[in-house]
PDB file of C-alpha atoms in Angstrom:
ATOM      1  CA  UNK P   1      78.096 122.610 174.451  1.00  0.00           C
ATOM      2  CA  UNK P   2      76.577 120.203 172.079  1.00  0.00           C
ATOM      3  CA  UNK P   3      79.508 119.424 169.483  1.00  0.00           C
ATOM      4  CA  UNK P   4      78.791 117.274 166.553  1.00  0.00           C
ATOM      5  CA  UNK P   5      81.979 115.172 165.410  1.00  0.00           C
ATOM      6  CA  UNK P   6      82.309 113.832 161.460  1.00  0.00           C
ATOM      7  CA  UNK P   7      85.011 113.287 159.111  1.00  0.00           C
ATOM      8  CA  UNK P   8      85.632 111.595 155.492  1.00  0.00           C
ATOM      9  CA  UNK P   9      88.491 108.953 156.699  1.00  0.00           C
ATOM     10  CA  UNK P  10      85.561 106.447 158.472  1.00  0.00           C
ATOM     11  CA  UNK P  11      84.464 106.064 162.133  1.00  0.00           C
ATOM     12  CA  UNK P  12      87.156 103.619 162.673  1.00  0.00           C
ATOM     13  CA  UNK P  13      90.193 106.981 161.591  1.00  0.00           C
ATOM     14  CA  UNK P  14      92.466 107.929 164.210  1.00  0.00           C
ATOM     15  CA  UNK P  15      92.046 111.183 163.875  1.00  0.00           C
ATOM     16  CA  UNK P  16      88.257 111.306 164.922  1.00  0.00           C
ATOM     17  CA  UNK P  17      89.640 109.423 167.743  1.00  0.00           C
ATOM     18  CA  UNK P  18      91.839 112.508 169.013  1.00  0.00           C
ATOM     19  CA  UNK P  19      89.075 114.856 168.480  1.00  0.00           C
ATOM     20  CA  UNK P  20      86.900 113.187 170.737  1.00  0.00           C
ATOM     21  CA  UNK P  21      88.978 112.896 173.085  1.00  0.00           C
ATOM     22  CA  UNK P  22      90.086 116.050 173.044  1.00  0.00           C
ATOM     23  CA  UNK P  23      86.684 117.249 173.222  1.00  0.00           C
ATOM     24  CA  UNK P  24      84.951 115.250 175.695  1.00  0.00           C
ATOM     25  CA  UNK P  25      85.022 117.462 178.898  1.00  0.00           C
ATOM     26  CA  UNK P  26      84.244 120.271 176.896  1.00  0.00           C
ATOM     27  CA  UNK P  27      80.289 119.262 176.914  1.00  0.00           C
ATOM     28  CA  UNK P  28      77.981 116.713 174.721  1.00  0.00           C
ATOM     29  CA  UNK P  29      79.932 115.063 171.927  1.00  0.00           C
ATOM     30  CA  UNK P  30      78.243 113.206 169.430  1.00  0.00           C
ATOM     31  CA  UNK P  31      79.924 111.102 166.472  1.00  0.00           C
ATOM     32  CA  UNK P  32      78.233 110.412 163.429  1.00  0.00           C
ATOM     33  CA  UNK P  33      81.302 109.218 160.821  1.00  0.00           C
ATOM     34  CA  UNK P  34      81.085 107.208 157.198  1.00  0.00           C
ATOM     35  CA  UNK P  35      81.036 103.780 157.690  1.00  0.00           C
ATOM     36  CA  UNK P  36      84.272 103.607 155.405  1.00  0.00           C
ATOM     37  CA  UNK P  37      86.572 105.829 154.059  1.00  0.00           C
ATOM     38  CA  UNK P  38      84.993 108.528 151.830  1.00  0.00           C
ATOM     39  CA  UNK P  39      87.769 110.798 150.928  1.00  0.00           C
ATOM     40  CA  UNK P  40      86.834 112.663 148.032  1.00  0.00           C
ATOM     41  CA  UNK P  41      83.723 112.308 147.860  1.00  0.00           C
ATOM     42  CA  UNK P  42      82.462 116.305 148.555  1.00  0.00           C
ATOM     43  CA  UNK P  43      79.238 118.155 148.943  1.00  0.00           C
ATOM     44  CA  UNK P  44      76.901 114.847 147.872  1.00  0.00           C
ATOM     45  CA  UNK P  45      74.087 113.603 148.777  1.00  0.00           C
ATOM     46  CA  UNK P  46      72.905 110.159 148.553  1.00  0.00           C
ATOM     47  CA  UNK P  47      69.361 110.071 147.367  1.00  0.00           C
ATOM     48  CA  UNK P  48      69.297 106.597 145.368  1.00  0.00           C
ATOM     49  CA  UNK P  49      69.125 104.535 148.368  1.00  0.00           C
ATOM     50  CA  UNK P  50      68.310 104.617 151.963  1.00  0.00           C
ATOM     51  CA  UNK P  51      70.900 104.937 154.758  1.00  0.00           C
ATOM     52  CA  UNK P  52      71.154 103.011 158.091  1.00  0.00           C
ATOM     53  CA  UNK P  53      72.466 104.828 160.915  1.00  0.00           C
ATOM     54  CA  UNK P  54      74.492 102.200 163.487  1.00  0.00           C
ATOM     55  CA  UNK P  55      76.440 102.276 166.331  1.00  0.00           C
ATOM     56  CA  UNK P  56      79.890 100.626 167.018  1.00  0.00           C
ATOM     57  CA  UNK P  57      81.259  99.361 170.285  1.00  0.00           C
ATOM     58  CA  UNK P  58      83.201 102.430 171.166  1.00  0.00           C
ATOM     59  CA  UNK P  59      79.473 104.533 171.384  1.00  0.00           C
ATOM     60  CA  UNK P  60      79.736 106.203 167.803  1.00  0.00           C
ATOM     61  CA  UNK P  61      77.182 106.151 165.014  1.00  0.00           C
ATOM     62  CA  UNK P  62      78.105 105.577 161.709  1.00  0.00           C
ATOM     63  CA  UNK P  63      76.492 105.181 158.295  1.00  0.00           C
ATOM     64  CA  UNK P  64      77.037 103.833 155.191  1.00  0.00           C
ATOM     65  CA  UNK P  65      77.029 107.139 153.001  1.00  0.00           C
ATOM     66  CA  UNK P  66      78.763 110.162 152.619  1.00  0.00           C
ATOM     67  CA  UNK P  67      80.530 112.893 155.182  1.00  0.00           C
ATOM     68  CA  UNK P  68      77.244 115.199 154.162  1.00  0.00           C
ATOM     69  CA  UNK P  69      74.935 112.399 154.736  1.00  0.00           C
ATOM     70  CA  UNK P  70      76.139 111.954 158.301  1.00  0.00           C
ATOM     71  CA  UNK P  71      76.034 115.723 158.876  1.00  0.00           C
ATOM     72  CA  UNK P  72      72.556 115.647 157.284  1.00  0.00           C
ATOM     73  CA  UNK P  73      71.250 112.768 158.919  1.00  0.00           C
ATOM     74  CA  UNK P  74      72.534 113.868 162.157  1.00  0.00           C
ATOM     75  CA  UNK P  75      71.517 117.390 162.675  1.00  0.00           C
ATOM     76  CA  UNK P  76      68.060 116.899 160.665  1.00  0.00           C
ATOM     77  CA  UNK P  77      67.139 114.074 161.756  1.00  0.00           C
ATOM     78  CA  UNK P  78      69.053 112.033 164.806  1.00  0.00           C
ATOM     79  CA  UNK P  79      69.588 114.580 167.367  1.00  0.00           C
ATOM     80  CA  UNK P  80      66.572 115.865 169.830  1.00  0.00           C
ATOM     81  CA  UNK P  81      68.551 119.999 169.900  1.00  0.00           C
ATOM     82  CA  UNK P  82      70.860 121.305 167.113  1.00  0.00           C
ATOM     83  CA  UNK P  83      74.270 121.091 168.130  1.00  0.00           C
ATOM     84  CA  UNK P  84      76.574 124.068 168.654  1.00  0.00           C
ATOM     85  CA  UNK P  85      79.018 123.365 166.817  1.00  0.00           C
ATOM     86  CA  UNK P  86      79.840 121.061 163.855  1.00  0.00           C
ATOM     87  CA  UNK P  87      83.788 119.764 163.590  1.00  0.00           C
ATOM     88  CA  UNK P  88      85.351 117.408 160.998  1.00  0.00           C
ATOM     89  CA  UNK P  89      88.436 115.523 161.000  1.00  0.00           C
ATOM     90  CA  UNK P  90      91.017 115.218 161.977  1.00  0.00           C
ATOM     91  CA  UNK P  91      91.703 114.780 158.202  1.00  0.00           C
ATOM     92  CA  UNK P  92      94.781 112.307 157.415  1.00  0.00           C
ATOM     93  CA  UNK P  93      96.586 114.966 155.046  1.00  0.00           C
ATOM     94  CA  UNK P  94      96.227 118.347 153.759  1.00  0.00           C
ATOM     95  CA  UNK P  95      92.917 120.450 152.344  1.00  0.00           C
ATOM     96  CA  UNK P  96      94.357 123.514 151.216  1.00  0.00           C
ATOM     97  CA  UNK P  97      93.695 125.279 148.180  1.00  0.00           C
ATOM     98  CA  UNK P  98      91.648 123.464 145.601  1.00  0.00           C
ATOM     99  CA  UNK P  99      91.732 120.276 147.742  1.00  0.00           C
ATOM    100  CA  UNK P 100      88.610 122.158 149.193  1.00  0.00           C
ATOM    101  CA  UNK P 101      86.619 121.486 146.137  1.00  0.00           C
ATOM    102  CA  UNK P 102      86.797 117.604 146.332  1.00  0.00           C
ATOM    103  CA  UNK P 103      87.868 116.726 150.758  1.00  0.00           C
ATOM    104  CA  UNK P 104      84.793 114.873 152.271  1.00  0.00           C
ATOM    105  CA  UNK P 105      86.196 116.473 155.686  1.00  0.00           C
ATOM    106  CA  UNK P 106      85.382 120.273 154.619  1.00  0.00           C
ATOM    107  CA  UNK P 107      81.841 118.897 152.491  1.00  0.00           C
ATOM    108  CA  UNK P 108      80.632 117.625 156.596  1.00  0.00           C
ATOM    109  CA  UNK P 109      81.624 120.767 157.810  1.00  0.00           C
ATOM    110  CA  UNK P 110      80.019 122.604 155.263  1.00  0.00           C
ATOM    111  CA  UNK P 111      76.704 120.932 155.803  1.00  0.00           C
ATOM    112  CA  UNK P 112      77.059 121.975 159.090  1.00  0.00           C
ATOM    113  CA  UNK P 113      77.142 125.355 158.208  1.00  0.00           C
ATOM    114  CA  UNK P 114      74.654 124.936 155.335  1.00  0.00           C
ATOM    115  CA  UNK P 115      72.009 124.133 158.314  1.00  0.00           C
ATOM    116  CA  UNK P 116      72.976 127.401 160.366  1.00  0.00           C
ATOM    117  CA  UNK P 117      75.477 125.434 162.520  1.00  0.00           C
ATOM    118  CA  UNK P 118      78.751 127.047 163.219  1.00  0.00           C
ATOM    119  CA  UNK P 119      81.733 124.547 161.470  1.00  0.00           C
ATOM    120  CA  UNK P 120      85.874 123.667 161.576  1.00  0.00           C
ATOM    121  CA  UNK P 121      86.930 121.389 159.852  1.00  0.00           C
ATOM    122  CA  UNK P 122      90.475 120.339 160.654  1.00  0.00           C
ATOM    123  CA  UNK P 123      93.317 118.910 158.811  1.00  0.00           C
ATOM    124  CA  UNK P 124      96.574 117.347 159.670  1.00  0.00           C
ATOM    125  CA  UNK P 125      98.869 118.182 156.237  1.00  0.00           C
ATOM    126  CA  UNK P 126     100.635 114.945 155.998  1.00  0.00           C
ATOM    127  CA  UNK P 127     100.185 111.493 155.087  1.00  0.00           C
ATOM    128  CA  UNK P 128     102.377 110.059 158.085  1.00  0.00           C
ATOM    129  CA  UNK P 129      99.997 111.222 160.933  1.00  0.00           C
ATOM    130  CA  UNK P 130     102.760 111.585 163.466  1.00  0.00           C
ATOM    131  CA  UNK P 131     101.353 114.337 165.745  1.00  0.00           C
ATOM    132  CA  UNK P 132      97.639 113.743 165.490  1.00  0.00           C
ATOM    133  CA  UNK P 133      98.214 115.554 169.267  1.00  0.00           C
ATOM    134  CA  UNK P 134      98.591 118.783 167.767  1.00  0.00           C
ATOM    135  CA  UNK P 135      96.339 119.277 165.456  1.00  0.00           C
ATOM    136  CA  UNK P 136      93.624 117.609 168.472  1.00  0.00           C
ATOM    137  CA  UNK P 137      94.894 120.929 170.361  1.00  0.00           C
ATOM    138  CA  UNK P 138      94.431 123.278 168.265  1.00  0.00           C
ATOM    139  CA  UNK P 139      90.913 121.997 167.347  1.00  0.00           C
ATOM    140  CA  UNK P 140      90.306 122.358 171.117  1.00  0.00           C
ATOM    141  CA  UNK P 141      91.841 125.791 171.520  1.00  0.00           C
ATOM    142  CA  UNK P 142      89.140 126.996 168.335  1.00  0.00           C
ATOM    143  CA  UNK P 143      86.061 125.096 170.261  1.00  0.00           C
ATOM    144  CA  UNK P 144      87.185 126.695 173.699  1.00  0.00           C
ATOM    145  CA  UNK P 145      87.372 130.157 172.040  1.00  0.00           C
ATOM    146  CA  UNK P 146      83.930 129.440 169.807  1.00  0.00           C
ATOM    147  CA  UNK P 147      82.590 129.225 173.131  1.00  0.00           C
ATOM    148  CA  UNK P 148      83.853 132.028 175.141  1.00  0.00           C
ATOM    149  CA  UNK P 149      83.261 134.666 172.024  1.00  0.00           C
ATOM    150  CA  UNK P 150      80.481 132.905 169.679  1.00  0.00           C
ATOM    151  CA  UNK P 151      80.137 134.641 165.971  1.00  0.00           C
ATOM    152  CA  UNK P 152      77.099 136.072 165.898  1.00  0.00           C
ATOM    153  CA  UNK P 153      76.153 134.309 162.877  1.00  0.00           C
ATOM    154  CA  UNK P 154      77.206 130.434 161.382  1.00  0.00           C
ATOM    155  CA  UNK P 155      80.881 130.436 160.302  1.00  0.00           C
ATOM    156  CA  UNK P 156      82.707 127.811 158.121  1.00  0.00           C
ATOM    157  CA  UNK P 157      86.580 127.376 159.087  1.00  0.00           C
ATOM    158  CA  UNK P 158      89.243 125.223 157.168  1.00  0.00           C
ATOM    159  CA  UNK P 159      91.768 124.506 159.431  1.00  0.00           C
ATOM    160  CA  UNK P 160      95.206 122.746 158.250  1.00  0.00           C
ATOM    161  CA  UNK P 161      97.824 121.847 160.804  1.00  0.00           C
ATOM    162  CA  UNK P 162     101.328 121.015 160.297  1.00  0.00           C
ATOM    163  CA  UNK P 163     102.210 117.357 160.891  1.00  0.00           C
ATOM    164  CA  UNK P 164     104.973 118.989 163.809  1.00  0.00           C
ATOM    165  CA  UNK P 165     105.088 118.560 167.566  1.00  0.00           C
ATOM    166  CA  UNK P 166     102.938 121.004 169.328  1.00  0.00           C
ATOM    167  CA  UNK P 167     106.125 123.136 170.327  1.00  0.00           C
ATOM    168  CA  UNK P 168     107.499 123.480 166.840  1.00  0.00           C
ATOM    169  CA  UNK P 169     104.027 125.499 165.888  1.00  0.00           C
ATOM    170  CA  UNK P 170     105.298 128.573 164.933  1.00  0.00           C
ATOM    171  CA  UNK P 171     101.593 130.116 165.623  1.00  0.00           C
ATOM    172  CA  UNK P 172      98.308 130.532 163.709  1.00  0.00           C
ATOM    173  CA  UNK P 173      97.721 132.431 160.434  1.00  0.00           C
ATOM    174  CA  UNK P 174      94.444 133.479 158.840  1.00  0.00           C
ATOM    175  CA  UNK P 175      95.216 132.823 155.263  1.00  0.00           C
ATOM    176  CA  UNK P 176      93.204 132.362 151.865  1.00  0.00           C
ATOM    177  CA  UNK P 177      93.216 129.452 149.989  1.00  0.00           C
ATOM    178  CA  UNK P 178      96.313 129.205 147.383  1.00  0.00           C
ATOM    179  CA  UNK P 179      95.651 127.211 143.663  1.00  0.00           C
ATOM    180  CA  UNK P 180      97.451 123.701 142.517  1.00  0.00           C
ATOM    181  CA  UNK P 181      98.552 123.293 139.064  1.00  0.00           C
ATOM    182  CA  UNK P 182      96.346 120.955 137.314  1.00  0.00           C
ATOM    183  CA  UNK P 183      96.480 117.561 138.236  1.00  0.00           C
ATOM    184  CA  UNK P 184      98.377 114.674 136.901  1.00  0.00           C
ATOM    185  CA  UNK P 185      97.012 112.401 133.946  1.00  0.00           C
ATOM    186  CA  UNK P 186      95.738 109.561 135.741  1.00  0.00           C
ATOM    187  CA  UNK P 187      97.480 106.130 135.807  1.00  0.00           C
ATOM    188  CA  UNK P 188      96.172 103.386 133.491  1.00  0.00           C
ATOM    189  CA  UNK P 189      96.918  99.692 133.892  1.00  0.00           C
ATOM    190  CA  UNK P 190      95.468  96.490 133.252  1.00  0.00           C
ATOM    191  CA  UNK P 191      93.493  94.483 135.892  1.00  0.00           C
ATOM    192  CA  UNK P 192      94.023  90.756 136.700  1.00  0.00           C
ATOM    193  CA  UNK P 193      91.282  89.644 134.441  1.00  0.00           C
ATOM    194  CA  UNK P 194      92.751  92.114 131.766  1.00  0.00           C
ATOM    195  CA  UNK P 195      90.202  94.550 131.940  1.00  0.00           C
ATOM    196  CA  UNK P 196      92.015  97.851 131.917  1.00  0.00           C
ATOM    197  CA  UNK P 197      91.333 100.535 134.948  1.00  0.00           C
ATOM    198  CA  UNK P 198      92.239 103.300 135.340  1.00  0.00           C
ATOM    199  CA  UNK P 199      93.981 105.241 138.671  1.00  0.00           C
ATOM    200  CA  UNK P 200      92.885 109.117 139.671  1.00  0.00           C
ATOM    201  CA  UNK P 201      96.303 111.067 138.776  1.00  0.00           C
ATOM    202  CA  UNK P 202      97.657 112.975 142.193  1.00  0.00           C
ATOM    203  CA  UNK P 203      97.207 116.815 143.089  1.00  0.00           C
ATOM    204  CA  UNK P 204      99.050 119.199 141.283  1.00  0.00           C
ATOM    205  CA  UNK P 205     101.663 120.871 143.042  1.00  0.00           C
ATOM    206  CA  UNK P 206     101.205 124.402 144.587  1.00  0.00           C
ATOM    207  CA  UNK P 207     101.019 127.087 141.738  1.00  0.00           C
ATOM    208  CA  UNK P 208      99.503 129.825 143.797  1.00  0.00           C
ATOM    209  CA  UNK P 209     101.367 129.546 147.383  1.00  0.00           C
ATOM    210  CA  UNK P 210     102.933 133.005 148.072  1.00  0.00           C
ATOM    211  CA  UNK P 211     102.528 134.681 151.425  1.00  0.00           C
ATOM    212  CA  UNK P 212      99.025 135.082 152.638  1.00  0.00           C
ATOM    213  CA  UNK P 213      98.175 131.755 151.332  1.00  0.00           C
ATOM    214  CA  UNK P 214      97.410 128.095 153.135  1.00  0.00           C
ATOM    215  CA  UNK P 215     100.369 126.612 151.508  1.00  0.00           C
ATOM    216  CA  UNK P 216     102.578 129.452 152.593  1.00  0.00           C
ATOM    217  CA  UNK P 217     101.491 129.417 156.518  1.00  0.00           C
ATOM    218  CA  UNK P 218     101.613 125.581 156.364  1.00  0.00           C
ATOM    219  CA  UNK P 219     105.255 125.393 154.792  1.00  0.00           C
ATOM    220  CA  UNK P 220     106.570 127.434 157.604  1.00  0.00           C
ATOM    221  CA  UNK P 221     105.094 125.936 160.479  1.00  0.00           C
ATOM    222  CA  UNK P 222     101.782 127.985 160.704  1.00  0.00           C
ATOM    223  CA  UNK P 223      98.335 126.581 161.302  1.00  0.00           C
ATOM    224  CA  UNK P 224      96.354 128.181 158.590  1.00  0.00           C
ATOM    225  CA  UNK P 225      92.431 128.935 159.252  1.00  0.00           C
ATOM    226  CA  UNK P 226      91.097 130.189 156.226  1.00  0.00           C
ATOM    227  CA  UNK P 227      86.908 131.258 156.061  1.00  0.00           C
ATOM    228  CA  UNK P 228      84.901 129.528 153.742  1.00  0.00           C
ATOM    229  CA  UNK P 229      82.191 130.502 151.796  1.00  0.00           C
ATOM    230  CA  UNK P 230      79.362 129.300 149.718  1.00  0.00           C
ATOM    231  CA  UNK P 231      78.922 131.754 147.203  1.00  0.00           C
ATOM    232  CA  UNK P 232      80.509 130.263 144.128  1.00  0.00           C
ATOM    233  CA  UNK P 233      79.099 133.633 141.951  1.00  0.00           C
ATOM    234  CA  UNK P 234      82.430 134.565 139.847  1.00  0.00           C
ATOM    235  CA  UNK P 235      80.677 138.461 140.370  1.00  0.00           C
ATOM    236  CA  UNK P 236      84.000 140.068 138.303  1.00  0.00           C
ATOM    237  CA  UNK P 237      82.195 138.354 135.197  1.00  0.00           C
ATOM    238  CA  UNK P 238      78.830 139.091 135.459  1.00  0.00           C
ATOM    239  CA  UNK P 239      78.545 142.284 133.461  1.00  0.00           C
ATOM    240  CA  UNK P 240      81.192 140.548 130.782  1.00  0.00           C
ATOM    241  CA  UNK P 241      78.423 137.707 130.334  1.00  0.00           C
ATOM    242  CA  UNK P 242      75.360 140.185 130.224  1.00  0.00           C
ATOM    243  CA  UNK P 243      77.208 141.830 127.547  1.00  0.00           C
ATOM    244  CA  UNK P 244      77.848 138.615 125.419  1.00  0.00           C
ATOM    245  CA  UNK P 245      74.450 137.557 126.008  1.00  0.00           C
ATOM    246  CA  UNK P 246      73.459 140.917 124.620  1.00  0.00           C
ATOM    247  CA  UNK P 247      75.386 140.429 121.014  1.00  0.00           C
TER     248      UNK P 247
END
């Protein structure tokens, strides 16, 4: 296989550390990775300047862009054969529920996908990092299964993994993604040279986590894999907004 390796946390993360090398005797791994951490920064594109595509001691390329600019760059323009398969991560903390919306680790998977490649992006819910292990395993067990029994068409998976030692897993759930309450005002203070700034408030807590959910499987020691899609059409209102445009 010809696997294509990105993330949001920076070439330099841990966690695209464990995926290679929990990949690398499963066929060609290549890394393309931000140059620095991009969390956050989603689906975008840089188009305002040009990017340089480098490569660090340890044999991967970065660049100094986005998660989707890697992804991009890689599959459009770097590599001589499309890869297989794209994966992401392994993300430092969760991106469940509307954390999808906004996580630089599921925006490089989704370009993946975007191009016709099959994508996982993969997610370690915690901020600790203690068993980076597991969630490497479990990213292995979806590659070695994407091989033996391929979709038959590009698929886009979000995978989150409890922060838990591998034999604590209680299994793996295919869930939909729950909702957060809104998020917390952000934090304003004043700067050394008295400017004031201002701080991005934290994620809402879970609002929508009841069984069959992300936050649900996560909480009790599932690995969630939800399918994504692309199709942001809210289809329940379209005949409601025909018929206002109609007054």
């Amino acid at each position: 296989m010809r696997i294509l390796l990105s993330n949001d946390d920076g070439y330099f993360a841990p966690g695209i550390e464990a995926l290679a090398a929990a990949l690398g005797d499963l066929g060609e791994i290549t890394v393309v990775a931000p140059e620095r951490d991009r969390s956050g920064a989603s689906n975008s594109l840089t188009l305002d300047r040009p990017l340089h595509l480098r490569r660090s001691a340890n044999g991967y390329f970065y660049v100094n862009g986005t998660p989707t600019d890697c992804v991009h760059l890689a599959v459009t323009g770097m590599l001589e054969q499309q890869p297989d398969m794209v994966v992401s991560g392994i993300n430092l903390g969760a991106n469940m529920g509307d954390d999808t919306i906004y996580s630089g680790t599921v925006a490089a998977a989704m370009e993946g996908y975007l191009l016709g490649v099959p994508a996982v992006a993969v997610s370690l819910t915690s901020k600790e990092g203690k068993h980076f292990a597991t969630a490497a395993r479990i990213a292995r067990a979806t590659v070695e299964r994407f091989r033996r029994s391929p979709f038959d068409g590009p698929v886009l998976l979000n995978i989150n993994v409890p922060d838990l030692p591998w034999e604590e897993i209680r299994g793996v759930k295919v869930t939909r993604l729950g909702r957060r309450h809104k998020a917390e005002p952000v934090v304003k203070q004043v700067s050394p040279r008295h400017e004031t700034v201002y701080w991005v408030g934290a994620a809402g807590a879970a609002a929508d986590a009841g069984e069959g959910t992300d936050f649900h499987a996560v909480a009790n020691g599932y690995v969630s894999v939800t399918p994504l899609q692309i199709d942001l059409t809210h289809a329940a209102q379209v005949g409601a907004v025909t018929e206002w445009l109609a007054r």
